[in-house]
């Protein structure tokens, strides 16, 4: 029996949740959960976030009788996750709130715009500030300044 872990005079109720409804693959799903101890005694309980049936985040909270607290839980999604609708749940020892989140595919990068690799005409291509080490810089039209 679970009575020893959660006596009848300690009861952690979920009184409110906010869960991202849509995210892009690779982004973080954020949740805010308001938990209230509606029992007559102070107690400690775990609040757990499940993503698609897998425990993804949790925290342990201690509340006095009639005390409530809003906590944040989150789960990072992988960029390679398939687009679709996934189950998400937040639980205490006594209650569970279930919802779903839509994950959209990560937009394809436009390779024709130059991306973040390769050179650019303005010469603003990364590298270490101030030069320092590595291969010598390529010769450019700036050599004309030496002829004045």
JSON list of C-alpha atoms in Angstrom, two decimals:
[
{"chain": "A", "resi": 1, "resn": "UNK", "atom": "CA", "xyz": [0.00, 0.00, 0.00]},
{"chain": "A", "resi": 2, "resn": "UNK", "atom": "CA", "xyz": [1.04, 3.56, -0.67]},
{"chain": "A", "resi": 3, "resn": "UNK", "atom": "CA", "xyz": [-0.40, 4.94, 2.60]},
{"chain": "A", "resi": 4, "resn": "UNK", "atom": "CA", "xyz": [2.98, 5.05, 4.35]},
{"chain": "A", "resi": 5, "resn": "UNK", "atom": "CA", "xyz": [4.48, 7.18, 1.57]},
{"chain": "A", "resi": 6, "resn": "UNK", "atom": "CA", "xyz": [1.43, 9.50, 1.31]},
{"chain": "A", "resi": 7, "resn": "UNK", "atom": "CA", "xyz": [-0.63, 9.58, 4.51]},
{"chain": "A", "resi": 8, "resn": "UNK", "atom": "CA", "xyz": [-4.27, 10.64, 4.07]},
{"chain": "A", "resi": 9, "resn": "UNK", "atom": "CA", "xyz": [-3.50, 13.95, 5.79]},
{"chain": "A", "resi": 10, "resn": "UNK", "atom": "CA", "xyz": [-0.96, 14.90, 3.06]},
{"chain": "A", "resi": 11, "resn": "UNK", "atom": "CA", "xyz": [-2.33, 15.26, -0.46]},
{"chain": "A", "resi": 12, "resn": "UNK", "atom": "CA", "xyz": [-0.56, 17.09, -3.28]},
{"chain": "A", "resi": 13, "resn": "UNK", "atom": "CA", "xyz": [-3.15, 18.26, -5.81]},
{"chain": "A", "resi": 14, "resn": "UNK", "atom": "CA", "xyz": [-2.34, 19.76, -9.19]},
{"chain": "A", "resi": 15, "resn": "UNK", "atom": "CA", "xyz": [-4.38, 22.94, -9.31]},
{"chain": "A", "resi": 16, "resn": "UNK", "atom": "CA", "xyz": [-3.10, 24.38, -12.56]},
{"chain": "A", "resi": 17, "resn": "UNK", "atom": "CA", "xyz": [-0.82, 23.59, -15.50]},
{"chain": "A", "resi": 18, "resn": "UNK", "atom": "CA", "xyz": [0.56, 25.47, -18.47]},
{"chain": "A", "resi": 19, "resn": "UNK", "atom": "CA", "xyz": [2.19, 23.32, -21.15]},
{"chain": "A", "resi": 20, "resn": "UNK", "atom": "CA", "xyz": [3.60, 24.46, -24.49]},
{"chain": "A", "resi": 21, "resn": "UNK", "atom": "CA", "xyz": [1.17, 23.20, -27.11]},
{"chain": "A", "resi": 22, "resn": "UNK", "atom": "CA", "xyz": [3.49, 23.41, -30.13]},
{"chain": "A", "resi": 23, "resn": "UNK", "atom": "CA", "xyz": [7.29, 23.39, -30.43]},
{"chain": "A", "resi": 24, "resn": "UNK", "atom": "CA", "xyz": [9.80, 22.86, -33.21]},
{"chain": "A", "resi": 25, "resn": "UNK", "atom": "CA", "xyz": [12.01, 19.76, -33.14]},
{"chain": "A", "resi": 26, "resn": "UNK", "atom": "CA", "xyz": [15.15, 20.63, -31.18]},
{"chain": "A", "resi": 27, "resn": "UNK", "atom": "CA", "xyz": [13.35, 23.13, -28.93]},
{"chain": "A", "resi": 28, "resn": "UNK", "atom": "CA", "xyz": [12.47, 22.80, -25.25]},
{"chain": "A", "resi": 29, "resn": "UNK", "atom": "CA", "xyz": [8.95, 22.00, -24.04]},
{"chain": "A", "resi": 30, "resn": "UNK", "atom": "CA", "xyz": [8.20, 24.19, -21.01]},
{"chain": "A", "resi": 31, "resn": "UNK", "atom": "CA", "xyz": [5.61, 23.46, -18.33]},
{"chain": "A", "resi": 32, "resn": "UNK", "atom": "CA", "xyz": [4.46, 25.37, -15.28]},
{"chain": "A", "resi": 33, "resn": "UNK", "atom": "CA", "xyz": [2.61, 23.41, -12.63]},
{"chain": "A", "resi": 34, "resn": "UNK", "atom": "CA", "xyz": [0.83, 24.74, -9.55]},
{"chain": "A", "resi": 35, "resn": "UNK", "atom": "CA", "xyz": [0.81, 22.14, -6.78]},
{"chain": "A", "resi": 36, "resn": "UNK", "atom": "CA", "xyz": [-1.16, 22.54, -3.56]},
{"chain": "A", "resi": 37, "resn": "UNK", "atom": "CA", "xyz": [-1.05, 20.45, -0.40]},
{"chain": "A", "resi": 38, "resn": "UNK", "atom": "CA", "xyz": [-4.75, 20.11, 0.39]},
{"chain": "A", "resi": 39, "resn": "UNK", "atom": "CA", "xyz": [-4.01, 17.78, 3.31]},
{"chain": "A", "resi": 40, "resn": "UNK", "atom": "CA", "xyz": [-3.88, 18.75, 6.97]},
{"chain": "A", "resi": 41, "resn": "UNK", "atom": "CA", "xyz": [-0.15, 18.08, 7.49]},
{"chain": "A", "resi": 42, "resn": "UNK", "atom": "CA", "xyz": [3.06, 19.30, 5.89]},
{"chain": "A", "resi": 43, "resn": "UNK", "atom": "CA", "xyz": [4.65, 16.86, 3.46]},
{"chain": "A", "resi": 44, "resn": "UNK", "atom": "CA", "xyz": [7.10, 16.28, 0.62]},
{"chain": "A", "resi": 45, "resn": "UNK", "atom": "CA", "xyz": [6.31, 14.85, -2.79]},
{"chain": "A", "resi": 46, "resn": "UNK", "atom": "CA", "xyz": [7.85, 14.50, -6.23]},
{"chain": "A", "resi": 47, "resn": "UNK", "atom": "CA", "xyz": [6.40, 16.31, -9.22]},
{"chain": "A", "resi": 48, "resn": "UNK", "atom": "CA", "xyz": [7.32, 14.44, -12.41]},
{"chain": "A", "resi": 49, "resn": "UNK", "atom": "CA", "xyz": [7.09, 15.38, -16.09]},
{"chain": "A", "resi": 50, "resn": "UNK", "atom": "CA", "xyz": [6.65, 12.52, -18.55]},
{"chain": "A", "resi": 51, "resn": "UNK", "atom": "CA", "xyz": [7.21, 12.98, -22.28]},
{"chain": "A", "resi": 52, "resn": "UNK", "atom": "CA", "xyz": [5.80, 10.21, -24.48]},
{"chain": "A", "resi": 53, "resn": "UNK", "atom": "CA", "xyz": [5.74, 7.84, -21.49]},
{"chain": "A", "resi": 54, "resn": "UNK", "atom": "CA", "xyz": [9.33, 8.52, -20.36]},
{"chain": "A", "resi": 55, "resn": "UNK", "atom": "CA", "xyz": [10.22, 10.42, -17.20]},
{"chain": "A", "resi": 56, "resn": "UNK", "atom": "CA", "xyz": [11.94, 13.56, -18.45]},
{"chain": "A", "resi": 57, "resn": "UNK", "atom": "CA", "xyz": [12.17, 15.98, -15.49]},
{"chain": "A", "resi": 58, "resn": "UNK", "atom": "CA", "xyz": [11.25, 16.00, -11.83]},
{"chain": "A", "resi": 59, "resn": "UNK", "atom": "CA", "xyz": [11.60, 17.96, -8.64]},
{"chain": "A", "resi": 60, "resn": "UNK", "atom": "CA", "xyz": [10.83, 17.27, -5.01]},
{"chain": "A", "resi": 61, "resn": "UNK", "atom": "CA", "xyz": [8.82, 19.90, -3.11]},
{"chain": "A", "resi": 62, "resn": "UNK", "atom": "CA", "xyz": [7.81, 20.33, 0.51]},
{"chain": "A", "resi": 63, "resn": "UNK", "atom": "CA", "xyz": [4.58, 22.14, 1.29]},
{"chain": "A", "resi": 64, "resn": "UNK", "atom": "CA", "xyz": [2.76, 23.01, 4.49]},
{"chain": "A", "resi": 65, "resn": "UNK", "atom": "CA", "xyz": [-0.96, 22.29, 4.73]},
{"chain": "A", "resi": 66, "resn": "UNK", "atom": "CA", "xyz": [-2.88, 24.61, 2.34]},
{"chain": "A", "resi": 67, "resn": "UNK", "atom": "CA", "xyz": [0.37, 25.89, 0.82]},
{"chain": "A", "resi": 68, "resn": "UNK", "atom": "CA", "xyz": [0.79, 25.99, -2.94]},
{"chain": "A", "resi": 69, "resn": "UNK", "atom": "CA", "xyz": [3.74, 26.58, -5.23]},
{"chain": "A", "resi": 70, "resn": "UNK", "atom": "CA", "xyz": [4.22, 26.96, -8.98]},
{"chain": "A", "resi": 71, "resn": "UNK", "atom": "CA", "xyz": [7.20, 25.10, -10.39]},
{"chain": "A", "resi": 72, "resn": "UNK", "atom": "CA", "xyz": [8.72, 24.80, -13.85]},
{"chain": "A", "resi": 73, "resn": "UNK", "atom": "CA", "xyz": [9.64, 21.56, -15.54]},
{"chain": "A", "resi": 74, "resn": "UNK", "atom": "CA", "xyz": [10.98, 21.10, -19.06]},
{"chain": "A", "resi": 75, "resn": "UNK", "atom": "CA", "xyz": [12.17, 18.57, -21.60]},
{"chain": "A", "resi": 76, "resn": "UNK", "atom": "CA", "xyz": [14.49, 19.15, -24.54]},
{"chain": "A", "resi": 77, "resn": "UNK", "atom": "CA", "xyz": [13.48, 17.59, -27.83]},
{"chain": "A", "resi": 78, "resn": "UNK", "atom": "CA", "xyz": [15.99, 16.21, -30.28]},
{"chain": "A", "resi": 79, "resn": "UNK", "atom": "CA", "xyz": [16.29, 17.87, -33.70]},
{"chain": "A", "resi": 80, "resn": "UNK", "atom": "CA", "xyz": [15.76, 14.48, -35.33]},
{"chain": "A", "resi": 81, "resn": "UNK", "atom": "CA", "xyz": [12.43, 13.74, -33.60]},
{"chain": "A", "resi": 82, "resn": "UNK", "atom": "CA", "xyz": [9.62, 13.04, -36.03]},
{"chain": "A", "resi": 83, "resn": "UNK", "atom": "CA", "xyz": [6.94, 15.69, -36.39]},
{"chain": "A", "resi": 84, "resn": "UNK", "atom": "CA", "xyz": [3.71, 14.66, -34.70]},
{"chain": "A", "resi": 85, "resn": "UNK", "atom": "CA", "xyz": [1.63, 14.79, -31.55]},
{"chain": "A", "resi": 86, "resn": "UNK", "atom": "CA", "xyz": [3.16, 13.41, -28.36]},
{"chain": "A", "resi": 87, "resn": "UNK", "atom": "CA", "xyz": [1.68, 12.69, -24.93]},
{"chain": "A", "resi": 88, "resn": "UNK", "atom": "CA", "xyz": [2.88, 14.71, -21.98]},
{"chain": "A", "resi": 89, "resn": "UNK", "atom": "CA", "xyz": [1.90, 14.23, -18.33]},
{"chain": "A", "resi": 90, "resn": "UNK", "atom": "CA", "xyz": [2.66, 15.88, -15.00]},
{"chain": "A", "resi": 91, "resn": "UNK", "atom": "CA", "xyz": [2.17, 13.81, -11.87]},
{"chain": "A", "resi": 92, "resn": "UNK", "atom": "CA", "xyz": [2.36, 13.97, -8.09]},
{"chain": "A", "resi": 93, "resn": "UNK", "atom": "CA", "xyz": [1.98, 10.94, -5.86]},
{"chain": "A", "resi": 94, "resn": "UNK", "atom": "CA", "xyz": [-1.77, 11.48, -5.93]},
{"chain": "A", "resi": 95, "resn": "UNK", "atom": "CA", "xyz": [-2.71, 13.11, -9.21]},
{"chain": "A", "resi": 96, "resn": "UNK", "atom": "CA", "xyz": [-1.84, 13.25, -12.90]},
{"chain": "A", "resi": 97, "resn": "UNK", "atom": "CA", "xyz": [-2.63, 15.80, -15.59]},
{"chain": "A", "resi": 98, "resn": "UNK", "atom": "CA", "xyz": [-2.29, 14.65, -19.18]},
{"chain": "A", "resi": 99, "resn": "UNK", "atom": "CA", "xyz": [-2.02, 16.72, -22.31]},
{"chain": "A", "resi": 100, "resn": "UNK", "atom": "CA", "xyz": [-0.37, 16.61, -25.71]},
{"chain": "A", "resi": 101, "resn": "UNK", "atom": "CA", "xyz": [2.22, 18.66, -27.54]},
{"chain": "A", "resi": 102, "resn": "UNK", "atom": "CA", "xyz": [2.60, 19.05, -31.29]},
{"chain": "A", "resi": 103, "resn": "UNK", "atom": "CA", "xyz": [6.17, 18.91, -32.54]},
{"chain": "A", "resi": 104, "resn": "UNK", "atom": "CA", "xyz": [6.81, 20.49, -35.90]},
{"chain": "A", "resi": 105, "resn": "UNK", "atom": "CA", "xyz": [9.69, 19.49, -38.14]},
{"chain": "A", "resi": 106, "resn": "UNK", "atom": "CA", "xyz": [12.77, 21.68, -37.97]},
{"chain": "A", "resi": 107, "resn": "UNK", "atom": "CA", "xyz": [12.84, 23.90, -41.08]},
{"chain": "A", "resi": 108, "resn": "UNK", "atom": "CA", "xyz": [15.37, 22.93, -43.72]},
{"chain": "A", "resi": 109, "resn": "UNK", "atom": "CA", "xyz": [18.33, 25.31, -44.01]},
{"chain": "A", "resi": 110, "resn": "UNK", "atom": "CA", "xyz": [18.49, 27.22, -47.28]},
{"chain": "A", "resi": 111, "resn": "UNK", "atom": "CA", "xyz": [21.86, 26.24, -48.73]},
{"chain": "A", "resi": 112, "resn": "UNK", "atom": "CA", "xyz": [21.63, 28.90, -51.47]},
{"chain": "A", "resi": 113, "resn": "UNK", "atom": "CA", "xyz": [21.90, 31.77, -48.96]},
{"chain": "A", "resi": 114, "resn": "UNK", "atom": "CA", "xyz": [25.45, 30.84, -48.02]},
{"chain": "A", "resi": 115, "resn": "UNK", "atom": "CA", "xyz": [24.55, 29.42, -44.62]},
{"chain": "A", "resi": 116, "resn": "UNK", "atom": "CA", "xyz": [27.01, 29.77, -41.79]},
{"chain": "A", "resi": 117, "resn": "UNK", "atom": "CA", "xyz": [29.85, 27.96, -43.54]},
{"chain": "A", "resi": 118, "resn": "UNK", "atom": "CA", "xyz": [32.08, 29.18, -46.29]},
{"chain": "A", "resi": 119, "resn": "UNK", "atom": "CA", "xyz": [33.20, 32.70, -47.10]},
{"chain": "A", "resi": 120, "resn": "UNK", "atom": "CA", "xyz": [31.26, 35.88, -47.58]},
{"chain": "A", "resi": 121, "resn": "UNK", "atom": "CA", "xyz": [32.14, 38.89, -49.72]},
{"chain": "A", "resi": 122, "resn": "UNK", "atom": "CA", "xyz": [32.33, 41.18, -46.70]},
{"chain": "A", "resi": 123, "resn": "UNK", "atom": "CA", "xyz": [35.00, 39.01, -45.09]},
{"chain": "A", "resi": 124, "resn": "UNK", "atom": "CA", "xyz": [32.93, 38.40, -41.96]},
{"chain": "A", "resi": 125, "resn": "UNK", "atom": "CA", "xyz": [33.56, 34.66, -41.76]},
{"chain": "A", "resi": 126, "resn": "UNK", "atom": "CA", "xyz": [34.38, 33.81, -38.16]},
{"chain": "A", "resi": 127, "resn": "UNK", "atom": "CA", "xyz": [37.95, 32.84, -37.38]},
{"chain": "A", "resi": 128, "resn": "UNK", "atom": "CA", "xyz": [39.80, 33.92, -34.28]},
{"chain": "A", "resi": 129, "resn": "UNK", "atom": "CA", "xyz": [39.71, 37.61, -33.35]},
{"chain": "A", "resi": 130, "resn": "UNK", "atom": "CA", "xyz": [42.95, 39.41, -34.06]},
{"chain": "A", "resi": 131, "resn": "UNK", "atom": "CA", "xyz": [44.35, 36.70, -36.32]},
{"chain": "A", "resi": 132, "resn": "UNK", "atom": "CA", "xyz": [46.64, 34.66, -34.09]},
{"chain": "A", "resi": 133, "resn": "UNK", "atom": "CA", "xyz": [47.78, 31.24, -35.30]},
{"chain": "A", "resi": 134, "resn": "UNK", "atom": "CA", "xyz": [46.53, 29.05, -38.06]},
{"chain": "A", "resi": 135, "resn": "UNK", "atom": "CA", "xyz": [47.22, 29.43, -41.77]},
{"chain": "A", "resi": 136, "resn": "UNK", "atom": "CA", "xyz": [48.16, 32.83, -43.16]},
{"chain": "A", "resi": 137, "resn": "UNK", "atom": "CA", "xyz": [45.32, 34.97, -44.46]},
{"chain": "A", "resi": 138, "resn": "UNK", "atom": "CA", "xyz": [44.75, 34.81, -48.21]},
{"chain": "A", "resi": 139, "resn": "UNK", "atom": "CA", "xyz": [46.03, 37.67, -50.33]},
{"chain": "A", "resi": 140, "resn": "UNK", "atom": "CA", "xyz": [43.24, 40.01, -51.39]},
{"chain": "A", "resi": 141, "resn": "UNK", "atom": "CA", "xyz": [42.89, 43.29, -53.28]},
{"chain": "A", "resi": 142, "resn": "UNK", "atom": "CA", "xyz": [44.06, 45.07, -50.09]},
{"chain": "A", "resi": 143, "resn": "UNK", "atom": "CA", "xyz": [47.64, 44.69, -51.42]},
{"chain": "A", "resi": 144, "resn": "UNK", "atom": "CA", "xyz": [46.97, 47.78, -53.56]},
{"chain": "A", "resi": 145, "resn": "UNK", "atom": "CA", "xyz": [47.32, 49.88, -50.38]},
{"chain": "A", "resi": 146, "resn": "UNK", "atom": "CA", "xyz": [51.04, 48.97, -50.21]},
{"chain": "A", "resi": 147, "resn": "UNK", "atom": "CA", "xyz": [51.70, 50.69, -53.57]},
{"chain": "A", "resi": 148, "resn": "UNK", "atom": "CA", "xyz": [50.86, 54.24, -52.33]}
]
